[in-house]
PDB file of C-alpha atoms in Angstrom:
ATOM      1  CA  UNK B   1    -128.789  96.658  97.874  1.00 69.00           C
ATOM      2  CA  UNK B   2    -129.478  95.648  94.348  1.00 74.00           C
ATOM      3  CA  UNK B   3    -127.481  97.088  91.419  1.00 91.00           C
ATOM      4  CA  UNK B   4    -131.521  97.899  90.248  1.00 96.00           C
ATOM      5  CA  UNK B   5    -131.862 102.029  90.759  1.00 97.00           C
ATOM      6  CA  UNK B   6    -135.334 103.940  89.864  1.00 97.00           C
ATOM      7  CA  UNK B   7    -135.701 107.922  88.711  1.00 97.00           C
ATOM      8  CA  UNK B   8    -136.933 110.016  90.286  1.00 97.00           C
ATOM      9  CA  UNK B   9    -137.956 109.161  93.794  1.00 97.00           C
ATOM     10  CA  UNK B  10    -140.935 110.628  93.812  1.00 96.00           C
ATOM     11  CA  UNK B  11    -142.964 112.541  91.860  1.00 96.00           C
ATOM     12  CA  UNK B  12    -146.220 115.018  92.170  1.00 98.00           C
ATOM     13  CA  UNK B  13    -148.698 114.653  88.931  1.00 98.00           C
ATOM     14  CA  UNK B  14    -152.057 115.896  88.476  1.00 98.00           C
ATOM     15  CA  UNK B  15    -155.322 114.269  86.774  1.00 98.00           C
ATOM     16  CA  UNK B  16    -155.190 114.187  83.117  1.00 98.00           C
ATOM     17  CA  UNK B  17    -150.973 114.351  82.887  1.00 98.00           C
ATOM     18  CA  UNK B  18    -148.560 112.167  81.791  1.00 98.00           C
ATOM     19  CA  UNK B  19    -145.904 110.461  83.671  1.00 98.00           C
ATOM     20  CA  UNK B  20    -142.529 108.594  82.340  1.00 98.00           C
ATOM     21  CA  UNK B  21    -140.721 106.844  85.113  1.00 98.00           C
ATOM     22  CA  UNK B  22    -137.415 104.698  84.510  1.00 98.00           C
ATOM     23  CA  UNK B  23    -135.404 102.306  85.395  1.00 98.00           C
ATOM     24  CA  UNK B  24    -131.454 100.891  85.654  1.00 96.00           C
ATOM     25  CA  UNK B  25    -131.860  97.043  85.620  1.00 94.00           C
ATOM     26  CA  UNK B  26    -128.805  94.989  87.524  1.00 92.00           C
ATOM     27  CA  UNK B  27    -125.505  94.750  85.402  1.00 90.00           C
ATOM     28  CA  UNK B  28    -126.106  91.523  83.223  1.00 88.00           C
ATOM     29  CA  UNK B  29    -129.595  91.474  83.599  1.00 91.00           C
ATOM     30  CA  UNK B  30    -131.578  91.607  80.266  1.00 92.00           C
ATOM     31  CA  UNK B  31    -135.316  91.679  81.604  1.00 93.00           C
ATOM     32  CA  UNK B  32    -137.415  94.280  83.606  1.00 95.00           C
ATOM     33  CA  UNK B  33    -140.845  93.994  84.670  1.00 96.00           C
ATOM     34  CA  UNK B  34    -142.876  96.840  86.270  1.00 98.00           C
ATOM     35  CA  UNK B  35    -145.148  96.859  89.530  1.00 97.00           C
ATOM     36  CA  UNK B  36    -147.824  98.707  91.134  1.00 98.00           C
ATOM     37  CA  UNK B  37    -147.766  98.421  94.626  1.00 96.00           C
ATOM     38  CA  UNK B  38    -151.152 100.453  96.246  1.00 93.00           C
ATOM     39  CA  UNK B  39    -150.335 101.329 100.045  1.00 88.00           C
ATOM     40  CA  UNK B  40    -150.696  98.418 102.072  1.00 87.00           C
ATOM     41  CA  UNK B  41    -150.799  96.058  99.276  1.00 90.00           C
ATOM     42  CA  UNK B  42    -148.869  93.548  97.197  1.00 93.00           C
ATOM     43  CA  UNK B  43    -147.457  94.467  94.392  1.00 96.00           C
ATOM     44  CA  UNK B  44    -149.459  94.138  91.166  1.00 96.00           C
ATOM     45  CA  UNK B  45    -147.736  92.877  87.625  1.00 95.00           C
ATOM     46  CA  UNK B  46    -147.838  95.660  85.325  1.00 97.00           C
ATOM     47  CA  UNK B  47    -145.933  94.276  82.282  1.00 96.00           C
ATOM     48  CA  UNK B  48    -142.472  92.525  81.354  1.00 94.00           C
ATOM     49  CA  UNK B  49    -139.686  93.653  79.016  1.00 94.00           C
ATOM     50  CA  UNK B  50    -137.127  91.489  77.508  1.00 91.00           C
ATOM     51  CA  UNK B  51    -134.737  92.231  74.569  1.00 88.00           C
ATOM     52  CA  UNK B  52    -136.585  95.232  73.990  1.00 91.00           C
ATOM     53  CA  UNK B  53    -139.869  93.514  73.507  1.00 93.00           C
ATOM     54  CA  UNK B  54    -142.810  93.130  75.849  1.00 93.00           C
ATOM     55  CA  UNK B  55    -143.240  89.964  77.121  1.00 90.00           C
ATOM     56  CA  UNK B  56    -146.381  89.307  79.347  1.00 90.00           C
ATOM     57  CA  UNK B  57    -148.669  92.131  80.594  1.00 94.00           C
ATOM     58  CA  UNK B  58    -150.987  91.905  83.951  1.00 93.00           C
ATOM     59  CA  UNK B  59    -154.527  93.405  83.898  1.00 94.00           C
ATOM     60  CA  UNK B  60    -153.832  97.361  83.532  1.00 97.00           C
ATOM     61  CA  UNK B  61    -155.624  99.611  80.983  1.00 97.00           C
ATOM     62  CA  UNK B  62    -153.448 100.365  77.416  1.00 97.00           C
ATOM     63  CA  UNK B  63    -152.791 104.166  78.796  1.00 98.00           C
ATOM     64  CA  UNK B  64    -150.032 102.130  80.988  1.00 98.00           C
ATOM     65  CA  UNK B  65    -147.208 101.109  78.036  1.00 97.00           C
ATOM     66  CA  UNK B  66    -143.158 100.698  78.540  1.00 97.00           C
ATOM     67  CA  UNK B  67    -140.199 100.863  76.708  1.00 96.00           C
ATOM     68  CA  UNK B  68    -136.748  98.947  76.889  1.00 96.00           C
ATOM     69  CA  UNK B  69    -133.894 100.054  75.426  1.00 95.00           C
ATOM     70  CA  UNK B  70    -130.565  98.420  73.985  1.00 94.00           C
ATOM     71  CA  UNK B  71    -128.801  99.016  77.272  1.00 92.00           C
ATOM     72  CA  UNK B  72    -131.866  97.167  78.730  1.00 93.00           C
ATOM     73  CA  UNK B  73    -133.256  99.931  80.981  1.00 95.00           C
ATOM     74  CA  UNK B  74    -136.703 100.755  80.764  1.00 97.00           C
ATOM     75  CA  UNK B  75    -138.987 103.208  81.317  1.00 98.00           C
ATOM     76  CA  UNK B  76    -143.093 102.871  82.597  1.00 98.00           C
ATOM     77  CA  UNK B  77    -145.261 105.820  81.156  1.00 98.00           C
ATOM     78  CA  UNK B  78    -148.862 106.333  82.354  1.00 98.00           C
ATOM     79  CA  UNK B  79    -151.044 108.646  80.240  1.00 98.00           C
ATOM     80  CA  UNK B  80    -154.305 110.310  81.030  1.00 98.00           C
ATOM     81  CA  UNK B  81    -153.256 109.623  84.828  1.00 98.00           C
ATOM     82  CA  UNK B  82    -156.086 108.867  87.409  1.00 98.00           C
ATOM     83  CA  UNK B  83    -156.394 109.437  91.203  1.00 98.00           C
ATOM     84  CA  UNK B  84    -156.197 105.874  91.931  1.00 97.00           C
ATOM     85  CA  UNK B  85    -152.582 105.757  89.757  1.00 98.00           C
ATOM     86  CA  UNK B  86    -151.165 107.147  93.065  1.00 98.00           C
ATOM     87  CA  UNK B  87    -148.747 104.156  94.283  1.00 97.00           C
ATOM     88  CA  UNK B  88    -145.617 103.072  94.695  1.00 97.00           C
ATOM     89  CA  UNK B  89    -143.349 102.000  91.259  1.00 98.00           C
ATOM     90  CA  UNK B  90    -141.444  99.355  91.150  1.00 98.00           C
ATOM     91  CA  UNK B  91    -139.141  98.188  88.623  1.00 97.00           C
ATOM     92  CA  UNK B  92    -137.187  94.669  88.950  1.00 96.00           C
ATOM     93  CA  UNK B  93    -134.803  93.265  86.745  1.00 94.00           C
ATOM     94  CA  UNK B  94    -133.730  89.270  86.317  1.00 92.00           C
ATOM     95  CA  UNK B  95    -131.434  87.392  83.982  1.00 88.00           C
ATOM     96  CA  UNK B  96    -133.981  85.936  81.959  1.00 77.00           C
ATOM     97  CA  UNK B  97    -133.295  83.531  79.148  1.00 70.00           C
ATOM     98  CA  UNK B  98    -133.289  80.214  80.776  1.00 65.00           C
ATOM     99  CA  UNK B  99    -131.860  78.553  83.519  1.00 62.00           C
ATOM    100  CA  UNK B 100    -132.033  77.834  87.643  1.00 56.00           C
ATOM    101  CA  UNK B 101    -131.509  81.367  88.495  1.00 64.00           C
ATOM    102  CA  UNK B 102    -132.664  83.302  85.617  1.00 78.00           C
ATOM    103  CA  UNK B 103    -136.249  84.301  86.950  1.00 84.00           C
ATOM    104  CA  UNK B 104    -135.316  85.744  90.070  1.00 89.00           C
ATOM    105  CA  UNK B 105    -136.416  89.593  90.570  1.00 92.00           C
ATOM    106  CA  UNK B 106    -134.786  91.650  92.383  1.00 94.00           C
ATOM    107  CA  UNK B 107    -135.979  95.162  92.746  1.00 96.00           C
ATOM    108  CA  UNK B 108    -135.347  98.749  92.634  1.00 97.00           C
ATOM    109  CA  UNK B 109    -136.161 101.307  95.451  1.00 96.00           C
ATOM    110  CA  UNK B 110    -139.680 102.379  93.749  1.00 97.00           C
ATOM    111  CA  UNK B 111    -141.041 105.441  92.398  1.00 98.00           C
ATOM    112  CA  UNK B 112    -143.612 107.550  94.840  1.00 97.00           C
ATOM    113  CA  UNK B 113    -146.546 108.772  92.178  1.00 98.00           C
ATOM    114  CA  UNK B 114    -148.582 111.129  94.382  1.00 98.00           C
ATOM    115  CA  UNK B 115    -151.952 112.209  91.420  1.00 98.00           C
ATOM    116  CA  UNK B 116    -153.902 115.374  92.832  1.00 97.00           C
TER     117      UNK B 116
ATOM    118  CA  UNK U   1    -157.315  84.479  88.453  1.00 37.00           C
ATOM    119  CA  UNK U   2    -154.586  83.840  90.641  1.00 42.00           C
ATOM    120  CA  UNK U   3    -154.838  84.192  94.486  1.00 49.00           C
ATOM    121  CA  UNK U   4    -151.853  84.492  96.984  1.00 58.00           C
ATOM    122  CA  UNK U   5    -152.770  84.924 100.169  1.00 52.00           C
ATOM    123  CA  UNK U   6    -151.489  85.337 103.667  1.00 45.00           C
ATOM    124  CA  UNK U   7    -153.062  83.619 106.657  1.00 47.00           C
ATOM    125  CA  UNK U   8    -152.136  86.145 108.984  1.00 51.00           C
ATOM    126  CA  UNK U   9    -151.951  89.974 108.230  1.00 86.00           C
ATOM    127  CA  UNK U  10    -149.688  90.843 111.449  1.00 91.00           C
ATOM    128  CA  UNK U  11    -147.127  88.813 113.549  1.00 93.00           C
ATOM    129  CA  UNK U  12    -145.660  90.089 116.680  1.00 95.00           C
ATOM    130  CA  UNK U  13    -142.572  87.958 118.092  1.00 96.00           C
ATOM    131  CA  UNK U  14    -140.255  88.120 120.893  1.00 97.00           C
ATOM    132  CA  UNK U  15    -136.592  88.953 120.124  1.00 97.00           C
ATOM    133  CA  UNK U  16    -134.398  85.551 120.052  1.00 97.00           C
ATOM    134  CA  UNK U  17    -138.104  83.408 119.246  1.00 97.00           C
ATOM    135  CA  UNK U  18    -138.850  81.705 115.785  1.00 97.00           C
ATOM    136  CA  UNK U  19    -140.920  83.382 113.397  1.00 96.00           C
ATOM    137  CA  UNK U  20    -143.192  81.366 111.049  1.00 96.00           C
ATOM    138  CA  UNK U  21    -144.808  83.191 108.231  1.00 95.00           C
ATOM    139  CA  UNK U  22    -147.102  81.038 106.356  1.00 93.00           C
ATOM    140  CA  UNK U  23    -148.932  81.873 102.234  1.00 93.00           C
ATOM    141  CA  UNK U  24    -151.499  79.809 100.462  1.00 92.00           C
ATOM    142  CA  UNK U  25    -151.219  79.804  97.049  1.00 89.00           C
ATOM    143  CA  UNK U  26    -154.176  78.766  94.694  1.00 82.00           C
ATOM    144  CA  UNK U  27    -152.416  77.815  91.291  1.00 89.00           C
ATOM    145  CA  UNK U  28    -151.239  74.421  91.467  1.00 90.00           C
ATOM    146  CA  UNK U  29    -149.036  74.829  88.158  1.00 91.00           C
ATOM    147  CA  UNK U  30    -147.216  77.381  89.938  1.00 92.00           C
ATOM    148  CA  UNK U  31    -143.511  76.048  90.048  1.00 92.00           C
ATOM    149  CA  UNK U  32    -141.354  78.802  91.646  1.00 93.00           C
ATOM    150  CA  UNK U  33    -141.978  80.722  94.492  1.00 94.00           C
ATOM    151  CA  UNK U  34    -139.963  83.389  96.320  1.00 95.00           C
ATOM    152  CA  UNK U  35    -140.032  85.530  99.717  1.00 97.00           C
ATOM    153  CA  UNK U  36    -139.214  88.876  99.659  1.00 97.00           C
ATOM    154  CA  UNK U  37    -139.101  91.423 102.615  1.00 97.00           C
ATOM    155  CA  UNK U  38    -139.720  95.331 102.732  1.00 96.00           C
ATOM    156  CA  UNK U  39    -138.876  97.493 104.621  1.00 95.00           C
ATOM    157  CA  UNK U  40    -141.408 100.946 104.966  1.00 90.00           C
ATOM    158  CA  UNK U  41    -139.822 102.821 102.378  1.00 87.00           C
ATOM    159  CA  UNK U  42    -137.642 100.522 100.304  1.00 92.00           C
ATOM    160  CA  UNK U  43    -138.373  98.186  97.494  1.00 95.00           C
ATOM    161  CA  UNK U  44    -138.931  94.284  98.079  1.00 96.00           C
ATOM    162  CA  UNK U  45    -135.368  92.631  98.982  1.00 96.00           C
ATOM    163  CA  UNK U  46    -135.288  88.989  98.029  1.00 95.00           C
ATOM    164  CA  UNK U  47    -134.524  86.312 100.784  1.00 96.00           C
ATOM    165  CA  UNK U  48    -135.034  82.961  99.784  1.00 97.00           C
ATOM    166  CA  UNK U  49    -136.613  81.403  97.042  1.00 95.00           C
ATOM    167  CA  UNK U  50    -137.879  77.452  96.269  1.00 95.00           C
ATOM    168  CA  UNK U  51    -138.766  75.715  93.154  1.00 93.00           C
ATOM    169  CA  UNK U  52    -141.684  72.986  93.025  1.00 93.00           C
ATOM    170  CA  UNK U  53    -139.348  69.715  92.788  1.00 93.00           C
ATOM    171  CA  UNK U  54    -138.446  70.852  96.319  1.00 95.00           C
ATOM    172  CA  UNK U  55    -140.362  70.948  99.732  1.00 96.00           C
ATOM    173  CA  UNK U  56    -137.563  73.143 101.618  1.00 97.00           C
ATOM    174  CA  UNK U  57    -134.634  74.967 101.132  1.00 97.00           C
ATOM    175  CA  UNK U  58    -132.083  76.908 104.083  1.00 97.00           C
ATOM    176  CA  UNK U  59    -130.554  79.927 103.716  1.00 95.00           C
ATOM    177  CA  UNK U  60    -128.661  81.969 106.664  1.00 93.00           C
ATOM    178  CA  UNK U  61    -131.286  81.913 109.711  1.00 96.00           C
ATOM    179  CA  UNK U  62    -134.013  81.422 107.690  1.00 98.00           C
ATOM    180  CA  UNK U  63    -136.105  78.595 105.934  1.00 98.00           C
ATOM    181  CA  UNK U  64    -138.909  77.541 103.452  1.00 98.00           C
ATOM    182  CA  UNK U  65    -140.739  75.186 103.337  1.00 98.00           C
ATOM    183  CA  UNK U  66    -143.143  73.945 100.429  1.00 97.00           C
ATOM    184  CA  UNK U  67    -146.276  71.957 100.774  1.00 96.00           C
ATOM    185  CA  UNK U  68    -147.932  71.391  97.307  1.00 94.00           C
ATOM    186  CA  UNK U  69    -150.771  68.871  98.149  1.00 94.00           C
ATOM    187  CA  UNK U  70    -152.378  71.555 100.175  1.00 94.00           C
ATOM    188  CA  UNK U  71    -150.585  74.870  98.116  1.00 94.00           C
ATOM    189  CA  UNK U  72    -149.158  76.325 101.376  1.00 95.00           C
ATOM    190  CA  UNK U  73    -145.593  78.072 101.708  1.00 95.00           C
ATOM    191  CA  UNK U  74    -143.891  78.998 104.554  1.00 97.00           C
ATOM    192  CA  UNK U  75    -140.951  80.922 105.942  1.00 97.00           C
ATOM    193  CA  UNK U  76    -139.147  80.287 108.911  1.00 98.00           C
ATOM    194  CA  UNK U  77    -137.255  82.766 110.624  1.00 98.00           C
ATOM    195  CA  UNK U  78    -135.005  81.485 112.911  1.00 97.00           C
ATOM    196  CA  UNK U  79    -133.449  84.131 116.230  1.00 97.00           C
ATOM    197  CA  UNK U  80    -135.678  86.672 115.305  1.00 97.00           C
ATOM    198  CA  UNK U  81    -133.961  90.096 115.511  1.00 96.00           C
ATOM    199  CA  UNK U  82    -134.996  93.470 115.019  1.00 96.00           C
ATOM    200  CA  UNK U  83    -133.914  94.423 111.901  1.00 96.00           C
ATOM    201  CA  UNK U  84    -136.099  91.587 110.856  1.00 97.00           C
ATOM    202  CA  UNK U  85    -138.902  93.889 111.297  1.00 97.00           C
ATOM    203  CA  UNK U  86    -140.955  94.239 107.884  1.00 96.00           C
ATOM    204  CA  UNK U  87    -143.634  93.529 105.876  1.00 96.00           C
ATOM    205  CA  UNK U  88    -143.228  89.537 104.355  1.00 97.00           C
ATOM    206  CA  UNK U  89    -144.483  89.017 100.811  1.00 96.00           C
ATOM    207  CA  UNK U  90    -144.910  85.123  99.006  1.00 95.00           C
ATOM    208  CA  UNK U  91    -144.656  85.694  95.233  1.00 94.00           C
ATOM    209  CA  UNK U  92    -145.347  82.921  92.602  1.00 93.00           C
ATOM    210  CA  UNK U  93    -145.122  82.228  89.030  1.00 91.00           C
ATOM    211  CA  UNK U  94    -146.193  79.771  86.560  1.00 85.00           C
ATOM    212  CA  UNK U  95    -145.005  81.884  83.562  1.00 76.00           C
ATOM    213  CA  UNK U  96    -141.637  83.082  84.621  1.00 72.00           C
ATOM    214  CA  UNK U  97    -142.622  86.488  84.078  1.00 76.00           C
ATOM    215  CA  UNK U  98    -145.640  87.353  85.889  1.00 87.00           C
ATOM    216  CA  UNK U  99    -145.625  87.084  89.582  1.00 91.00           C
ATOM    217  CA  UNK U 100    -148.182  87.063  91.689  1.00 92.00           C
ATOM    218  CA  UNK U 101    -147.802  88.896  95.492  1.00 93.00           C
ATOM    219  CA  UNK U 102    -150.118  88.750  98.432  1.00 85.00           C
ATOM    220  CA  UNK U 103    -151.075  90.937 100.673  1.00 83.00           C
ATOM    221  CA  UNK U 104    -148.322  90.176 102.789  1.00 92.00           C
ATOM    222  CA  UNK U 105    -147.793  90.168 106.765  1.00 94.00           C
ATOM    223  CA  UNK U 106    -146.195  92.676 108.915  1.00 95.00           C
ATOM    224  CA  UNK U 107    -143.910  91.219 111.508  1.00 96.00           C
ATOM    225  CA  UNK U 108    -142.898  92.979 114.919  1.00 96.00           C
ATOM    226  CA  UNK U 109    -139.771  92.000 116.398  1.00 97.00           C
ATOM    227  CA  UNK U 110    -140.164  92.802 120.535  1.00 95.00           C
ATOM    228  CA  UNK U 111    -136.881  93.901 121.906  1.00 91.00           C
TER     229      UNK U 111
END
């Protein structure tokens, strides 16, 4: 298990709402990145957070934007959510700032986003 | 873009065999590359991972192996058991933020 943990666990939404997910990175781990993973696919690179700033985004629509905070959790929040927003979450967290071992990702359990 | 693929979407194996999972990779300025299993239900759990000034690293039972003249990666699993069961994913990155997953490739462990 990774010390990266992911609220809630899943999570009913209909077309049109809004959604905030979030996010624990691993003690002493300052950078989170968020993925969409569609059922029976890879996961796809949402965006990247480190000290509080975003740093890189993948191709997703502006209606998907983040937040990190001093503690260096984060949260994902989807507006104006679409049927094809229903996937699975996932939120991994990595050193960052340099060095051998500082890119690895290791990542949380995942959010279940079900949109009726 | 960038394109990580699998060359095979399903791999059934005999408990106690090798397992070879193999990924082609089409950015050649890719320099680090990592395998991750999952499990149905569960987030990707890292295994092993390999930077581009190497052509193979070991871990406990298992193996990659990097071929950058012809962008392939592969992962050896050595005494396939069980629990080894899962879906395989090959991630890359060029940036060191952004990686890139493919499809992956279920594997079947048969007791």
């Amino acid at each position: 298990e990774t010390g990266v943990t992911q609220s809630p666990t899943h999570l009913i939404k209909t077309r049109g709402q809004q959604v905030t997910l979030r996010c624990s990175s691993q003690s002493g781990h300052n950078t989170v990145s968020w993925y969409q993973q569609a059922l029976g696919q890879g996961p796809q690179f949402i965006f990247q957070y480190y000290r509080e700033e975003e740093n890189g985004r993948g191709n997703f629509p502006p209606r998907f934007s983040g937040l990190q905070f001093p503690n260096y959790s984060s949260e994902l929040n989807v507006n104006a959510l679409e049927l094809d927003d229903s996937a699975l979450y996932l939120c991994a967290s990595n050193r960052g700032g340099g060095g051998a071992q500082s890119q690895t990702q290791y990542f949380g359990p995942g959010t279940r986003l079900l949109v009726l | 873009g960038e394109s990580v693929g699998l060359h095979l979407p399903t791999l059934s194996v005999q408990e106690g065999d090798n397992s070879i999972i193999n990924c082609a990779y089409s950015n050649s300025a890719s320099d680090y590359f990592i395998w991750y299993k999952q499990e149905s239900g569960k987030g990707p759990q890292f295994i092993i991972d390999i930077r581009s000034n190497m052509d193979k690293r070991q871990g406990q039972r298992v193996t990659v192996l990097l071929n950058k003249t012809v962008k392939h990666l592969s992962l050896q699993i050595a005494a396939t058991q069980p629990g080894d069961s899962a879906v395989y994913f090959c991630a890359e990155t060029n940036t060191g933020n952004q990686f890139y997953f493919g499809t992956g490739t279920s594997l079947t462990v048969i007791p």
